[in-house]
Amino acid sequence: MADATDMLPLTDTVAPADQAELAGVVRKAFDSVTPLYPIGGGTAMGFGVVPKRPGLGVSLAGLTRVVDYPYQDMTITVEVGITMAELAAVLARNGQRLPIDVSQASQATLGGLVATNFSGPLRYGHGTVRDYVIGISAVDGRGVTFKGGGRVVKNVAGYDFCKLLTGSLGTLAIISQVTLKVKPLPVATAWLTCELPDFRRAESLLAAMIDSKTTPVAIELVTGAHWQAAERTPMLIVGQGALGVLLVGFEGTQSEVDWQVEQLRREWQAQGASSLGCHADDAARHLGSQLTQFGSSSGPLVLKINVRPSAVTSIMDLLLEIDPNVSIAAHAGNGVVIAGFSEFSVADASKTLIQRLQPAAVAAGGNVVVWSCQAGELTRQAVWGAGRGDAEIMRAVKRQFDPKGLLNPDRFVYGTL
Amino acid sequence: MLAPTFPNLVDQFRRLLGVNGVLSAHGELAVYECDGFTIEKNSPDVVVFPRSAADVQAIVKLANEHGVPFLPRGAGTSLAGGCLPVGGGVMIVLTRMKQILEVNLRDRYAVVQPGVVNVWLTQALKGTGYHYAPDPSSQGACTIGGNAATNSGGPHTLKYGVTVNHVLGLEAVMADGSLVEFGGPAEDNPGLDLTGVMVGGEGTLAIVTKVWVRLTRDPQGVRTMLGIFESCDDATAAISEIISAGIIPAALEMMDQGILEAVEQAFHFGFPLDAQAILLIEVDGLEAGLDAQRDQIVAICRRLGAREVRQAKDAKERLLLWKSRKQAFGAVGRLSPSYCTQDGVVPRTKLPHILRRITEIGAKHGIRTVNVFHAGDGNIHPILLFDERNQDQVRRVLLASGEILDECIACGGSVTGEHGIGVEKIGFMHKLFTSDDLDVMVRLRQAFNPLGNLSPGKMLPMAGACGLEQTQPGRRAAL
């Protein structure tokens, strides 16, 4: 993994020791008109348009305190520099967790998770991080510290800054502290898998999931060379003659999981499916982790395509038509397709993205975003997808929160402010 | 003060919407002078009934041309004055935009117009195996547009989440009359989550004309239990224990003895009138796990001193239990000519404390209080009983309400879990938030509503209208 500083035009990096010091750094930058680049664990530095304006890196590594953990209330208030592995360990001591998959959890931070709105397979059953942030503190582009929400699980006082800042890529404010609601750890977990000869078969099984008696927490569909490398994913191998694998994940008590695995097995067999596999507990967790890591280990150009769930297989067909060597992991139940390309030229990538993939995704209700591109610089339209009617309001919000345009300049969707 | 051109504006509205689409006579406007929060009243100058987003756009553009403020309204069930036309102006009533435009089970969403009543969607989905999860107690009347504006809750939000967790996208008319789509049927559209911030914006950011909502799988099974307790302390301790044991009930509601008395008179369920508190506990999900969860809950309740834990014996008994709960407020008229309810939130473990304090505060001011609330969320709804003809009682109810909400803040909670700030709680905003927090909220509003002509005088104390002087605390109860 490249160091964070390789990807950003940093003149220097500071690491405030507490939230007050962070506010001081931003105020000073506001006065001197210095761009700021917030840095968490540095695992998503390639996300967004490559920034050009030299500026100061602001590492949140000094903000790692657990401020309050009333575990019986099932909430936790923490500073954002805590790594996701450390947060998971703290919560696990009380049998709890934040049910959001995170890639590179020993490096990735909570602040980075909230800023990028990262998610994995569990989003089908548990939603995304926006559903768990109930309180947030941050420093806006003027250096003003503000908060939204609170520390209780239900609260409609004031505008919901938790939602606004989640996924804003640090461009409205630098998030310093978050209150989360958490959930109990499940007792048991398992995946049922099915090898597929083609995507038409995949779509018929996916459509039938709507009437399944089971309640999965994950519905994934994978294809491509990445999943054929046996040494990388010993449990998940797309076999000879198969195009892909459908994976359905379950969590709950042992009896709930056992019942669901058997029930779905019966449902799939009744639909004529064969080549079924089952992976439980440690093996299941390993599989979940492989699916989560895919985006950060799948080649020099990684795309995230979001569409209506019923359009997932046709988008996958299109991706294979564009590049027969593409590898894909789709959160098929949610309509989120992650595609990794092994070889491409920047010119081809832009053309392919803008002329072929974006129109198909837009027609299916969604868009295409470049998750990481290690081989060259792409334009904003290539990176953030086809513009939509809400772009002007986004720019208006950005101007209010960061009037001098200093927070992560040029990386996000806005374009000319 | 209305612009001198106002009569022309009304004529223009009539040409746009037809005679039946415009109300402007004094008597006709009276219905629209308040919502479920009846303390403060103010008449709009004209009420209009658009039938399409294009109508809403034209209305907003005309109002802007004449320099008249405007605001949206659904069914007017809001309990915090979100639909109060502070300063008059144009009230845009969305109840004629009531089509369910699309139900897509394969992609688990529906598209509705804002005037669709909450329960209509669930009725339309009957038999499909799916439902729309947010279920405010007023779901038979309130609209999904209004739910989106206030980020409504309800009993089953404990497990399933509030409105914002179920809204995928919005189409809205902005304060300048432009029509914009946010989010949509596909998750994770790039850019800021403006859908997330507009839900709960209380109609101050935009006027919603279409809502994409997530559909939720019906649970395979359900177990509904009634825990009967000798003390409120035991009941509230059981709530914390159940949740921290790792069980997430679909709903966990509490009623104390005072409200039980009224509810029993109204619905004849057979509640034990000598019990100090009852918990209504529902778990749902896979049959394979339900009996184990039920047994665990029964054991916790017994350990914490429950006299008895009953299970609803059939669907009919379950429905009666829920009817008793959801219509409890309607029964309050049996106890008192007027009442005032609050909507505070505390961390669940603070429930025993806050209930004791509510009783103490009521006693200190000589005001009787009863409780029926979303216990699992820590969302309290103390009901203060009084007679609004007695000015001294009115004064004491206001004092007691304020003290209860201050206590919620002191517990680390909030002054509203689901009803909203509206005009009712503007005075509490500076207690929950710093002036910097409020300044940033004003800046957010300016991005959407730069002239402040969309629903002025709401939610933020610096909004122009300087907080309403409260002189009367409550609504007249149904007698």
PDB file of N, CA, C and O in Angstrom, chain B residues 5 246 330 422:
ATOM      1  N   THR B   5     -49.958  43.636  -4.169  1.00  0.00           N
ATOM      2  CA  THR B   5     -50.359  42.825  -5.322  1.00  0.00           C
ATOM      3  C   THR B   5     -50.978  41.493  -4.911  1.00  0.00           C
ATOM      4  O   THR B   5     -51.258  40.659  -5.757  1.00  0.00           O
ATOM      5  N   GLY B 246     -28.759  -8.182  24.357  1.00  0.00           N
ATOM      6  CA  GLY B 246     -28.530  -8.464  22.940  1.00  0.00           C
ATOM      7  C   GLY B 246     -29.801  -8.768  22.168  1.00  0.00           C
ATOM      8  O   GLY B 246     -29.751  -9.192  21.025  1.00  0.00           O
ATOM      9  N   GLY B 330     -55.807   9.244  22.721  1.00  0.00           N
ATOM     10  CA  GLY B 330     -57.210   9.580  22.547  1.00  0.00           C
ATOM     11  C   GLY B 330     -58.032   9.316  23.798  1.00  0.00           C
ATOM     12  O   GLY B 330     -59.111   9.879  23.979  1.00  0.00           O
ATOM     13  N   GLY B 422     -40.110  22.392  15.232  1.00  0.00           N
ATOM     14  CA  GLY B 422     -41.209  23.250  14.795  1.00  0.00           C
ATOM     15  C   GLY B 422     -41.082  24.639  15.380  1.00  0.00           C
ATOM     16  O   GLY B 422     -40.026  25.273  15.310  1.00  0.00           O
TER      17      GLY B 422
END
